[in-house]
Amino acid sequence: MTRIQKMTLDYHFKVEQEAGSSTFAFFGFNGTAGVWRISAIKEAGGWDDRTTVEDMDLAVRAGLKGWKFVYVGDVKVKSELPSNLKAYRRQQHRWTCGAANLFRKMGAEILLTKEVSLWWKLYLLYSFFLVRKVVAHVLPFVLYCVVIPFSVLIPEIKIPAWGVVYIPTAITILYAVRNPSSIHFIPFWILFENVMSFHRTKATFIGLLELGSVNEWVVTEKLGSVSNTKPVPQILERPRCRFWDRWTVSELLFAVFLFVCATYNLVYGSDFYFIYIYLQAITFIIVGTGFCGTSNS
């Protein structure tokens, strides 16, 4: 699970943040390893807790005031990742829901401001928010977990080869190049990210529509926060944990749906989608039963 998060965060830092710094002198500050000028914070209006991504909120408001952001890639700062799925789901929900909600709250302000160029506004609204904070979360789930499985049940649905083969292959190669030491994790990383897209899609719509849990804040649980006097369980030494504390019913129900689609394709279909769908269903079961990461922190 640590390797999988490493591959995801590698893209976040080395592509989203470093590329944003190089091209537009802006990136979404994520609250870690950053140095701010006090004058920039004050001019941007200070911290605001209107969303669960107050760090990104401050960065966007500072960017609209003309402040420039610099990503220094050669400075290494240690940080800790969540080690169990429950904490990771909550973290991803907060990040995804908060960013979508910030897009809703600041879209008009970004469009109407006169302090930045039209090109910078387009980058912020289209690339930073719409593509990376909305479409990037919803599209993988809709295509790979809904459209492809339904296409085996409804023959009229035809999916072009570029959507099923070429794009996933290109993404896999790009991630493999960036993470050569974790190349053997790439297939499971793809399947795991599709499972997480299920939760991110839900969080995206909660943020965009400002539904009930839009401002839900649960501190991400990490092993480093445990008192030094309390022994920390190792990954291979699982403490006793009740199954119903670890299971996620929504993921298990979706796995059943995928198994039905895969079996139908295996029996009646003329293609080989069932291979992928079976693997995706198994991943939903692995994640849904909590057999990934530590079972308890």
C-alpha positions as a printed NumPy array, in Angstrom:
array([[  0.   ,   0.   ,   0.   ],
       [  2.921,   2.352,   0.674],
       [  4.324,   1.695,  -2.811],
       [  0.924,   2.401,  -4.361],
       [  0.626,   5.728,  -2.532],
       [  4.189,   6.563,  -3.522],
       [  3.32 ,   6.159,  -7.216],
       [  0.238,   8.349,  -6.872],
       [  2.005,  11.074,  -4.878],
       [  4.977,  10.979,  -7.249],
       [  2.664,  12.253,  -9.988],
       [  1.178,  14.846,  -7.647],
       [  4.543,  16.352,  -6.726],
       [  6.674,  15.849,  -9.828],
       [  3.992,  16.596, -12.417],
       [  1.192,  18.664, -10.884],
       [  3.288,  20.795,  -8.538],
       [  6.638,  21.007, -10.313],
       [  5.09 ,  21.473, -13.751],
       [  2.669,  24.08 , -12.38 ],
       [  5.581,  25.918, -10.806],
       [  7.565,  25.874, -14.06 ],
       [  4.759,  26.956, -16.387],
       [  2.401,  29.192, -14.4  ],
       [  4.304,  29.803, -11.136],
       [  1.362,  28.21 ,  -9.335],
       [  0.425,  24.883,  -7.778],
       [ -2.057,  23.748,  -5.161],
       [ -0.2  ,  23.911,  -1.859],
       [ -0.96 ,  20.678,   0.025],
       [ -0.088,  21.797,   3.543],
       [  3.255,  20.002,   3.792],
       [  6.857,  21.174,   3.436],
       [  6.026,  24.706,   2.371],
       [  7.498,  28.094,   3.282],
       [  5.14 ,  31.064,   3.101],
       [  5.75 ,  34.786,   3.244],
       [  3.57 ,  36.274,   5.989],
       [  2.722,  39.175,   3.681],
       [  1.365,  36.712,   1.083],
       [ -0.896,  35.04 ,   3.649],
       [ -2.177,  38.403,   4.878],
       [ -2.802,  39.798,   1.391],
       [ -4.668,  36.618,   0.404],
       [ -6.995,  37.04 ,   3.374],
       [ -5.476,  34.544,   5.792],
       [ -6.598,  31.019,   6.584],
       [-10.244,  30.197,   5.852],
       [-11.971,  27.034,   7.054],
       [-14.854,  27.167,   4.563],
       [-13.612,  23.907,   2.971],
       [-11.568,  20.909,   4.092],
       [ -8.663,  22.002,   1.843],
       [ -7.822,  25.299,   3.524],
       [ -4.223,  25.004,   2.276],
       [ -5.318,  24.823,  -1.374],
       [ -7.852,  27.594,  -0.738],
       [ -5.102,  29.9  ,   0.523],
       [ -2.874,  29.022,  -2.447],
       [ -5.58 ,  29.863,  -4.997],
       [ -6.405,  33.182,  -3.306],
       [ -2.703,  34.081,  -3.128],
       [ -2.305,  33.175,  -6.801],
       [ -5.192,  35.477,  -7.705],
       [ -3.345,  38.285,  -5.909],
       [ -0.346,  37.767,  -8.192],
       [  1.925,  35.823,  -5.82 ],
       [  4.189,  33.298,  -7.506],
       [  4.898,  29.774,  -6.254],
       [  8.251,  28.016,  -6.614],
       [  8.646,  24.251,  -6.282],
       [ 12.141,  23.29 ,  -5.113],
       [ 12.51 ,  19.654,  -6.109],
       [ 15.964,  18.984,  -4.714],
       [ 14.926,  19.639,  -1.079],
       [ 13.903,  16.369,   0.585],
       [ 11.425,  16.423,   3.477],
       [ 10.257,  13.277,   5.246],
       [  6.544,  12.685,   5.602],
       [  4.364,   9.817,   6.779],
       [  1.608,   8.068,   4.84 ],
       [ -1.539,   6.451,   6.257],
       [ -0.939,   2.727,   6.661],
       [ -4.499,   1.384,   6.786],
       [ -7.311,   1.616,   4.283],
       [ -9.813,   3.259,   6.611],
       [ -7.5  ,   6.223,   7.19 ],
       [ -6.548,   6.378,   3.51 ],
       [-10.198,   6.446,   2.378],
       [-10.962,   9.289,   4.769],
       [ -7.917,  11.228,   3.599],
       [ -8.869,  10.81 ,  -0.062],
       [-12.479,  11.774,   0.668],
       [-11.361,  14.969,   2.398],
       [ -8.939,  15.933,  -0.363],
       [-11.33 ,  15.146,  -3.228],
       [-14.482,  16.57 ,  -1.659],
       [-12.695,  19.707,  -0.47 ],
       [-11.149,  20.464,  -3.876],
       [-14.489,  20.006,  -5.677],
       [-16.22 ,  22.214,  -3.117],
       [-13.518,  24.891,  -3.497],
       [-14.083,  24.794,  -7.267],
       [-17.777,  25.481,  -6.641],
       [-17.054,  28.352,  -4.247],
       [-14.262,  30.064,  -6.241],
       [-15.217,  29.424,  -9.862],
       [-16.985,  32.754, -10.342],
       [-14.332,  34.662,  -8.38 ],
       [-11.566,  33.267, -10.582],
       [-13.507,  34.122, -13.732],
       [-14.284,  37.718, -12.688],
       [-10.953,  38.737, -11.167],
       [ -8.94 ,  41.31 , -13.113],
       [ -5.586,  40.795, -11.394],
       [ -4.454,  37.813, -13.496],
       [ -4.393,  37.079, -17.224],
       [ -7.113,  35.244, -19.155],
       [ -4.638,  32.425, -19.889],
       [ -3.942,  31.977, -16.161],
       [ -7.697,  31.884, -15.451],
       [ -8.156,  29.235, -18.143],
       [ -5.359,  27.151, -16.656],
       [ -6.828,  27.388, -13.157],
       [-10.447,  26.703, -14.125],
       [ -9.893,  24.072, -16.805],
       [ -6.626,  22.274, -16.084],
       [ -6.222,  22.683, -12.328],
       [ -9.838,  22.35 , -11.196],
       [-12.079,  20.827, -13.88 ],
       [ -9.686,  18.231, -15.313],
       [ -7.591,  17.294, -12.292],
       [-10.078,  17.784,  -9.441],
       [-13.276,  16.576, -11.133],
       [-12.814,  14.7  , -14.424],
       [ -9.7  ,  12.79 , -13.299],
       [-11.688,  11.296, -10.399],
       [-14.97 ,  10.583, -12.168],
       [-13.785,   9.347, -15.58 ],
       [-11.803,   6.247, -14.455],
       [-14.718,   4.964, -12.394],
       [-17.346,   5.646, -15.057],
       [-15.318,   4.121, -17.892],
       [-13.531,   1.177, -16.286],
       [-16.016,   0.233, -13.555],
       [-19.357,   1.092, -15.163],
       [-19.221,   1.443, -18.958],
       [-16.966,  -1.56 , -19.681],
       [-18.889,  -3.949, -17.366],
       [-22.245,  -2.761, -18.75 ],
       [-20.985,  -3.149, -22.316],
       [-20.842,  -6.929, -21.865],
       [-24.513,  -6.929, -20.804],
       [-25.687,  -4.51 , -23.509],
       [-24.203,  -5.427, -26.917],
       [-25.239,  -2.057, -28.378],
       [-22.528,  -0.353, -26.293],
       [-19.368,  -0.262, -28.382],
       [-16.142,   0.966, -26.802],
       [-13.305,   2.008, -29.141],
       [ -9.956,   0.281, -28.737],
       [ -8.21 ,   3.522, -27.735],
       [-10.385,   3.723, -24.629],
       [ -9.845,   0.14 , -23.543],
       [ -6.283,  -0.588, -24.679],
       [ -4.25 ,   2.392, -25.869],
       [ -4.898,   4.917, -23.09 ],
       [ -4.472,   2.423, -20.196],
       [ -1.288,   1.105, -21.821],
       [  0.123,   4.625, -22.244],
       [ -0.665,   5.486, -18.61 ],
       [  0.942,   2.243, -17.451],
       [  4.126,   2.907, -19.423],
       [  4.396,   6.481, -18.103],
       [  4.046,   5.342, -14.503],
       [  6.45 ,   2.445, -15.067],
       [  9.088,   4.861, -16.364],
       [  8.654,   7.115, -13.334],
       [  8.71 ,   4.185, -10.872],
       [ 11.111,   1.484, -12.133],
       [ 11.575,  -0.042,  -8.662],
       [  7.819,  -0.55 ,  -8.334],
       [  7.087,  -1.781, -11.853],
       [  5.709,  -5.073, -10.548],
       [  3.068,  -3.106,  -8.589],
       [  1.768,  -1.261, -11.659],
       [ -1.067,  -3.728, -12.516],
       [ -2.387,  -3.71 ,  -8.968],
       [ -1.901,   0.061,  -8.775],
       [ -4.251,   0.463, -11.751],
       [ -6.856,  -1.851, -10.231],
       [ -6.493,  -0.238,  -6.801],
       [ -6.871,   3.288,  -8.228],
       [-10.066,   2.176,  -9.98 ],
       [-11.427,   1.081,  -6.605],
       [-10.441,   4.4  ,  -5.032],
       [-12.073,   6.243,  -7.953],
       [-15.34 ,   4.754,  -6.66 ],
       [-14.918,   6.731,  -3.415],
       [-13.423,   9.8  ,  -5.114],
       [-16.377,  10.022,  -7.508],
       [-18.804,  10.037,  -4.585],
       [-16.674,  12.639,  -2.765],
       [-16.512,  14.815,  -5.904],
       [-20.287,  15.057,  -6.196],
       [-20.646,  15.648,  -2.45 ],
       [-18.291,  18.615,  -2.842],
       [-19.863,  19.993,  -6.022],
       [-23.418,  19.698,  -4.696],
       [-22.519,  20.586,  -1.076],
       [-24.245,  17.557,   0.367],
       [-24.312,  16.484,   4.02 ],
       [-20.703,  15.437,   4.684],
       [-19.081,  18.15 ,   2.558],
       [-17.235,  19.667,   5.548],
       [-16.612,  16.419,   7.398],
       [-13.144,  16.551,   8.916],
       [-11.524,  13.37 ,  10.206],
       [ -7.832,  13.6  ,  11.089],
       [ -5.825,  11.081,   9.068],
       [ -4.661,   8.369,  11.453],
       [ -0.951,   7.508,  11.17 ],
       [  1.286,   5.183,  13.134],
       [  3.66 ,   7.992,  14.054],
       [  0.959,   9.644,  16.137],
       [  0.843,   6.65 ,  18.488],
       [  2.552,   7.184,  21.844],
       [  6.083,   5.835,  22.027],
       [  5.128,   3.886,  25.136],
       [  2.58 ,   1.887,  23.164],
       [  3.961,  -0.936,  20.981],
       [  3.277,  -0.437,  17.275],
       [  1.984,  -3.592,  15.536],
       [  3.976,  -4.676,  12.498],
       [  2.341,  -5.233,   9.114],
       [  2.849,  -9.008,   9.191],
       [  1.697,  -9.333,  12.797],
       [ -1.963,  -8.492,  12.4  ],
       [ -3.783,  -7.72 ,  15.645],
       [ -7.176,  -9.32 ,  16.087],
       [ -9.8  ,  -7.322,  14.271],
       [-13.487,  -8.043,  13.797],
       [-14.421,  -8.496,  10.155],
       [-17.309,  -6.046,  10.289],
       [-14.935,  -3.338,  11.533],
       [-12.793,  -3.824,   8.456],
       [-15.282,  -4.546,   5.683],
       [-16.737,  -1.892,   3.371],
       [-20.142,  -3.051,   2.188],
       [-20.384,  -0.726,  -0.827],
       [-17.148,  -2.116,  -2.29 ],
       [-18.246,  -5.714,  -1.729],
       [-21.623,  -5.084,  -3.392],
       [-19.893,  -3.523,  -6.367],
       [-17.612,  -6.571,  -6.551],
       [-20.728,  -8.756,  -6.844],
       [-21.944,  -6.62 ,  -9.75 ],
       [-18.577,  -6.979, -11.501],
       [-18.539, -10.753, -10.958],
       [-21.978, -11.019, -12.569],
       [-20.823,  -8.984, -15.589],
       [-17.582, -10.969, -15.933],
       [-19.369, -14.312, -15.719],
       [-21.96 , -13.228, -18.29 ],
       [-19.159, -12.171, -20.633],
       [-17.318, -15.448, -20.079],
       [-20.404, -17.509, -20.947],
       [-22.071, -15.422, -23.661],
       [-19.512, -12.858, -24.827],
       [-17.202, -12.969, -27.821],
       [-14.441, -10.8  , -26.34 ],
       [-12.124, -11.121, -23.357],
       [-13.345,  -8.314, -21.11 ],
       [-14.069, -10.895, -18.427],
       [-10.326, -11.195, -17.66 ],
       [-10.08 ,  -7.537, -16.665],
       [-13.494,  -7.473, -14.968],
       [-12.671, -10.529, -12.831],
       [ -9.384,  -8.93 , -11.746],
       [-11.161,  -5.679, -10.913],
       [-13.817,  -7.554,  -8.931],
       [-11.141,  -9.404,  -6.952],
       [ -9.453,  -6.07 ,  -6.176],
       [-12.751,  -4.648,  -4.925],
       [-12.997,  -7.673,  -2.608],
       [ -9.386,  -7.302,  -1.383],
       [ -9.901,  -3.632,  -0.619],
       [-13.455,  -4.102,   0.623],
       [-12.393,  -6.732,   3.169],
       [ -9.437,  -4.643,   4.346],
       [ -6.673,  -7.015,   3.231],
       [ -4.422,  -4.191,   2.078],
       [ -2.188,  -2.179,   4.354],
       [ -2.309,  -2.711,   8.108],
       [ -5.628,  -3.934,   9.466],
       [ -5.41 ,  -1.792,  12.595],
       [ -3.171,   1.055,  13.734]])
